[in-house]
Amino acid sequence: MNPKILLRIASVLMFLHMIGHSFGALSWKNAPDPTVGRLISSMQTTHFAFMGRSVTLAGFYEGYGLTMIFVLLLISVVLWLLSTATGDLPARLLPLFAVFLLFLGIIESIYFFPFAAGISLLAAVCTFIAWVIFRKKASFV
């Protein structure tokens, strides 16, 4: 298979991951039941001092969620740009991206849920295979 197509598949997978994550990150305060609602309320109202500021766990949770939206978008854009790159740049960067996506998938499988992990792991596989193909093509040149 063409490495360009594999990287674009990985890019689209991560873009879809970003869209799904955005829905979750922007609607996490909508409690599905009263017990979760009380927990969310407690996360929003219990303040503690951290690095000279009064913060809440809800603020951290929301901040990490918003940050991940941009991280996932960045990954998607860089994978798309790498799909059009020439020379040895893809061969140098793709192993880093494949490992990053692998660890992201592992972390998501431990702390979140299988669907998110599956998307990241599929993107890692596509990126790894694209790297292998890039390496093979470079060795024949």
Coordinates of N, CA and C in Angstrom, one line a residue:
M1 N 0.9 -1.2 0.0 CA 0.0 0.0 0.0 C 0.9 1.2 0.0
N2 N 0.4 2.3 -0.5 CA 1.1 3.6 -0.6 C 1.2 4.2 0.8
P3 N 2.4 4.7 1.2 CA 2.5 5.3 2.5 C 1.7 6.6 2.6
K4 N 1.6 7.3 1.5 CA 0.8 8.5 1.5 C -0.7 8.2 2.0
I5 N -1.2 7.2 1.4 CA -2.6 6.8 1.8 C -2.7 6.4 3.2
L6 N -1.7 5.6 3.7 CA -1.7 5.1 5.1 C -1.6 6.3 6.0
L7 N -0.8 7.3 5.7 CA -0.6 8.5 6.6 C -1.9 9.3 6.5
R8 N -2.5 9.4 5.4 CA -3.8 10.1 5.4 C -4.9 9.4 6.1
I9 N -4.9 8.1 6.1 CA -5.8 7.3 6.9 C -5.6 7.6 8.4
A10 N -4.3 7.6 8.8 CA -4.0 7.8 10.2 C -4.4 9.3 10.5
S11 N -4.2 10.2 9.6 CA -4.5 11.6 9.9 C -6.1 11.7 10.1
V12 N -6.8 11.1 9.2 CA -8.3 11.2 9.3 C -8.8 10.5 10.6
L13 N -8.1 9.4 10.9 CA -8.5 8.7 12.2 C -8.3 9.6 13.4
M14 N -7.2 10.3 13.4 CA -6.9 11.2 14.5 C -7.8 12.4 14.5
F15 N -8.2 12.9 13.3 CA -9.1 14.0 13.2 C -10.5 13.5 13.7
L16 N -10.9 12.3 13.4 CA -12.2 11.8 13.9 C -12.1 11.6 15.4
H17 N -10.9 11.2 15.9 CA -10.7 11.1 17.4 C -10.8 12.5 18.0
M18 N -10.3 13.5 17.4 CA -10.4 14.9 17.9 C -11.9 15.3 18.0
I19 N -12.6 15.0 16.9 CA -14.1 15.4 16.9 C -14.8 14.7 18.1
G20 N -14.6 13.4 18.2 CA -15.2 12.6 19.3 C -14.8 13.1 20.6
H21 N -13.5 13.4 20.8 CA -13.0 13.9 22.1 C -13.6 15.3 22.4
S22 N -13.8 16.1 21.3 CA -14.4 17.4 21.5 C -15.8 17.3 22.1
F23 N -16.6 16.4 21.5 CA -17.9 16.3 22.1 C -17.9 15.9 23.6
G24 N -17.0 15.0 23.9 CA -16.9 14.6 25.3 C -16.3 15.6 26.2
A25 N -15.3 16.3 25.7 CA -14.6 17.4 26.5 C -15.5 18.6 26.7
L26 N -16.4 18.9 25.8 CA -17.2 20.0 25.9 C -18.6 19.7 26.6
S27 N -18.9 18.5 26.8 CA -20.2 18.1 27.4 C -20.0 17.3 28.7
W28 N -18.8 17.2 29.3 CA -18.6 16.4 30.4 C -19.4 16.8 31.6
K29 N -19.8 18.0 31.7 CA -20.6 18.5 32.9 C -22.0 18.0 32.9
N30 N -22.5 17.5 31.7 CA -23.9 17.0 31.7 C -23.9 15.6 32.3
A31 N -24.4 15.6 33.5 CA -24.4 14.4 34.4 C -25.5 13.4 33.9
P32 N -25.1 12.1 33.7 CA -26.1 11.1 33.2 C -27.0 10.7 34.4
D33 N -26.6 10.9 35.6 CA -27.4 10.5 36.7 C -27.1 11.4 37.9
P34 N -27.9 11.4 39.0 CA -27.7 12.3 40.1 C -26.4 12.1 40.9
T35 N -25.9 10.8 40.9 CA -24.7 10.5 41.6 C -23.5 11.2 40.9
V36 N -23.4 11.0 39.6 CA -22.4 11.7 38.8 C -22.5 13.2 38.9
G37 N -23.7 13.7 39.0 CA -24.0 15.1 39.1 C -23.4 15.7 40.4
R38 N -23.6 15.0 41.5 CA -23.0 15.4 42.8 C -21.5 15.4 42.7
L39 N -20.9 14.4 42.0 CA -19.4 14.3 41.9 C -18.9 15.5 41.1
I40 N -19.6 15.8 40.0 CA -19.2 16.9 39.1 C -19.3 18.2 39.9
S41 N -20.4 18.4 40.6 CA -20.6 19.6 41.5 C -19.5 19.7 42.5
S42 N -19.1 18.7 43.1 CA -18.0 18.7 44.1 C -16.7 19.1 43.4
M43 N -16.5 18.5 42.2 CA -15.2 18.9 41.5 C -15.2 20.3 41.1
Q44 N -16.3 21.0 40.9 CA -16.4 22.4 40.6 C -16.3 23.3 41.8
T45 N -16.7 22.8 42.9 CA -16.8 23.8 44.1 C -15.7 23.6 45.1
T46 N -15.0 22.5 45.1 CA -14.0 22.2 46.0 C -12.7 22.8 45.5
H47 N -12.2 23.9 46.1 CA -11.0 24.6 45.7 C -9.8 24.2 46.6
F48 N -8.6 24.3 46.0 CA -7.4 24.0 46.7 C -6.3 24.9 46.1
A49 N -5.3 25.1 46.9 CA -4.2 25.9 46.5 C -3.2 25.1 45.6
F50 N -2.8 25.6 44.5 CA -1.9 24.9 43.6 C -1.0 26.0 42.9
M51 N 0.2 26.0 43.2 CA 1.2 26.9 42.6 C 0.7 28.4 42.7
G52 N 0.2 28.7 43.8 CA -0.2 30.1 44.1 C -1.5 30.5 43.6
R53 N -2.3 29.5 43.1 CA -3.7 29.8 42.7 C -4.7 28.9 43.4
S54 N -5.9 29.4 43.4 CA -7.0 28.6 43.9 C -7.6 27.9 42.7
V55 N -7.6 26.6 42.7 CA -8.1 25.8 41.5 C -9.0 24.7 42.0
T56 N -9.7 24.1 41.0 CA -10.6 23.0 41.2 C -10.1 21.8 40.3
L57 N -10.6 20.6 40.7 CA -10.3 19.4 39.9 C -11.1 19.6 38.6
A58 N -12.2 20.2 38.6 CA -13.0 20.4 37.4 C -12.2 21.3 36.4
G59 N -11.5 22.3 36.9 CA -10.7 23.2 36.1 C -9.6 22.4 35.4
F60 N -8.9 21.6 36.2 CA -7.9 20.7 35.6 C -8.4 19.8 34.6
Y61 N -9.5 19.1 34.9 CA -10.1 18.2 34.0 C -10.5 18.9 32.7
E62 N -11.2 20.0 32.8 CA -11.6 20.8 31.6 C -10.4 21.3 30.8
G63 N -9.4 21.7 31.5 CA -8.2 22.2 30.8 C -7.5 21.1 30.1
Y64 N -7.3 20.0 30.7 CA -6.7 18.8 30.0 C -7.5 18.4 28.8
G65 N -8.8 18.4 28.9 CA -9.7 18.0 27.8 C -9.6 19.0 26.7
L66 N -9.5 20.3 26.9 CA -9.4 21.3 25.9 C -8.0 21.2 25.2
T67 N -7.0 21.0 26.1 CA -5.6 20.8 25.5 C -5.5 19.7 24.6
M68 N -6.2 18.6 25.0 CA -6.1 17.4 24.1 C -6.8 17.6 22.8
I69 N -7.8 18.4 22.7 CA -8.5 18.7 21.4 C -7.4 19.3 20.5
F70 N -6.6 20.2 21.0 CA -5.6 20.8 20.1 C -4.4 19.9 19.8
V71 N -4.1 19.0 20.8 CA -3.0 18.0 20.5 C -3.4 17.0 19.4
L72 N -4.7 16.6 19.5 CA -5.2 15.6 18.5 C -5.3 16.3 17.1
L73 N -5.7 17.6 17.1 CA -5.7 18.3 15.9 C -4.3 18.5 15.3
L74 N -3.3 18.8 16.1 CA -2.0 18.9 15.7 C -1.4 17.6 15.1
I75 N -1.7 16.5 15.8 CA -1.2 15.2 15.3 C -1.9 14.9 13.9
S76 N -3.1 15.2 13.8 CA -3.8 15.0 12.5 C -3.2 15.8 11.4
V77 N -2.9 17.1 11.7 CA -2.3 18.0 10.6 C -0.9 17.6 10.3
V78 N -0.1 17.2 11.3 CA 1.3 16.8 11.0 C 1.3 15.5 10.2
L79 N 0.4 14.6 10.5 CA 0.4 13.3 9.8 C 0.0 13.6 8.3
W80 N -0.9 14.5 8.1 CA -1.3 14.9 6.7 C -0.2 15.5 6.0
L81 N 0.5 16.4 6.7 CA 1.7 17.1 6.0 C 2.8 16.1 5.7
L82 N 3.0 15.1 6.6 CA 4.0 14.1 6.4 C 3.7 13.2 5.2
S83 N 2.4 13.1 4.9 CA 2.0 12.3 3.8 C 2.4 12.9 2.5
T84 N 2.7 14.2 2.5 CA 3.1 14.8 1.2 C 4.6 15.2 1.3
A85 N 5.3 14.9 2.4 CA 6.7 15.2 2.5 C 7.5 14.3 1.6
T86 N 8.7 14.8 1.2 CA 9.6 14.0 0.4 C 10.9 14.0 1.2
G87 N 11.9 13.3 0.6 CA 13.2 13.1 1.2 C 13.2 12.2 2.4
D88 N 14.1 12.5 3.4 CA 14.2 11.6 4.5 C 13.4 12.0 5.7
L89 N 12.6 13.2 5.6 CA 11.9 13.7 6.7 C 10.8 12.7 7.2
P90 N 10.0 12.1 6.4 CA 9.1 11.1 6.9 C 9.8 9.9 7.6
A91 N 10.8 9.4 7.0 CA 11.6 8.3 7.6 C 12.1 8.6 8.9
R92 N 12.4 9.9 9.2 CA 12.9 10.3 10.5 C 11.8 10.5 11.5
L93 N 10.7 11.0 11.1 CA 9.7 11.4 12.0 C 8.6 10.3 12.3
L94 N 8.4 9.5 11.3 CA 7.3 8.5 11.4 C 7.5 7.5 12.6
P95 N 8.7 7.1 12.9 CA 8.8 6.2 14.0 C 8.5 6.9 15.3
L96 N 8.8 8.1 15.4 CA 8.4 8.9 16.6 C 6.9 9.0 16.8
F97 N 6.2 9.3 15.6 CA 4.8 9.4 15.7 C 4.1 8.0 15.9
A98 N 4.7 7.0 15.4 CA 4.1 5.6 15.6 C 4.2 5.3 17.1
V99 N 5.4 5.5 17.7 CA 5.5 5.2 19.1 C 4.6 6.1 20.0
F100 N 4.6 7.4 19.6 CA 3.7 8.3 20.4 C 2.2 7.8 20.3
L101 N 1.8 7.5 19.1 CA 0.4 7.0 19.0 C 0.2 5.7 19.7
L102 N 1.2 4.8 19.7 CA 1.1 3.5 20.4 C 0.9 3.8 21.9
F103 N 1.7 4.7 22.5 CA 1.6 5.0 23.9 C 0.3 5.7 24.2
L104 N -0.1 6.6 23.3 CA -1.4 7.2 23.5 C -2.5 6.2 23.5
G105 N -2.5 5.2 22.6 CA -3.5 4.2 22.6 C -3.5 3.3 23.9
I106 N -2.3 3.0 24.4 CA -2.2 2.3 25.6 C -2.7 3.0 26.8
I107 N -2.4 4.3 26.9 CA -2.9 5.1 28.0 C -4.4 5.2 27.9
E108 N -4.9 5.4 26.7 CA -6.4 5.5 26.5 C -7.1 4.2 26.9
S109 N -6.4 3.1 26.6 CA -7.0 1.8 27.0 C -7.0 1.6 28.5
I110 N -6.1 2.1 29.2 CA -6.0 2.0 30.6 C -7.0 3.0 31.3
Y111 N -7.0 4.2 30.9 CA -7.7 5.2 31.6 C -9.0 5.7 31.0
F112 N -9.2 5.4 29.8 CA -10.5 5.8 29.2 C -11.3 4.7 28.6
F113 N -11.4 4.5 27.3 CA -12.3 3.4 26.9 C -11.7 2.9 25.6
P114 N -12.2 1.7 25.2 CA -11.6 1.0 24.1 C -11.7 1.7 22.7
F115 N -12.8 2.4 22.5 CA -13.0 3.0 21.2 C -11.9 4.0 20.9
A116 N -11.7 4.9 21.9 CA -10.6 5.9 21.7 C -9.2 5.2 21.5
A117 N -9.0 4.2 22.3 CA -7.7 3.5 22.2 C -7.6 2.9 20.9
G118 N -8.7 2.3 20.4 CA -8.6 1.6 19.1 C -8.3 2.6 17.9
I119 N -8.8 3.8 18.0 CA -8.5 4.7 16.9 C -7.0 5.1 17.0
S120 N -6.5 5.4 18.2 CA -5.1 5.7 18.3 C -4.2 4.6 17.8
L121 N -4.6 3.4 18.2 CA -3.8 2.2 17.9 C -3.8 1.9 16.4
L122 N -5.0 2.1 15.7 CA -5.0 1.9 14.3 C -4.2 3.0 13.6
A123 N -4.2 4.2 14.1 CA -3.4 5.3 13.5 C -1.9 4.9 13.7
A124 N -1.5 4.3 14.8 CA -0.2 3.9 15.1 C 0.3 2.8 14.1
V125 N -0.6 1.9 13.8 CA -0.3 0.8 12.9 C -0.1 1.4 11.5
C126 N -1.0 2.3 11.1 CA -0.9 2.9 9.7 C 0.4 3.7 9.6
T127 N 0.8 4.4 10.7 CA 2.0 5.2 10.7 C 3.2 4.3 10.6
F128 N 3.2 3.2 11.4 CA 4.3 2.3 11.4 C 4.5 1.6 10.0
I129 N 3.4 1.2 9.4 CA 3.5 0.5 8.1 C 4.0 1.5 7.1
A130 N 3.5 2.8 7.1 CA 4.0 3.8 6.2 C 5.5 4.0 6.4
W131 N 6.0 4.0 7.6 CA 7.4 4.2 7.9 C 8.2 3.0 7.3
V132 N 7.7 1.8 7.5 CA 8.4 0.6 6.9 C 8.5 0.8 5.4
I133 N 7.4 1.2 4.8 CA 7.4 1.3 3.3 C 8.4 2.4 2.9
F134 N 8.4 3.6 3.6 CA 9.3 4.6 3.3 C 10.8 4.1 3.4
R135 N 11.1 3.3 4.4 CA 12.4 2.8 4.6 C 12.8 1.9 3.5
K136 N 11.9 1.0 3.1 CA 12.2 0.1 1.9 C 12.4 0.9 0.7
K137 N 11.6 1.9 0.4 CA 11.8 2.7 -0.8 C 13.1 3.5 -0.8
A138 N 13.5 4.0 0.4 CA 14.8 4.7 0.6 C 16.0 3.8 0.4
S139 N 15.8 2.5 0.7 CA 17.0 1.6 0.6 C 17.2 1.2 -0.9
F140 N 16.1 1.3 -1.7 CA 16.3 1.0 -3.1 C 16.8 2.1 -4.0
V141 N 16.8 3.3 -3.4 CA 17.2 4.5 -4.2 C 18.7 4.6 -4.2

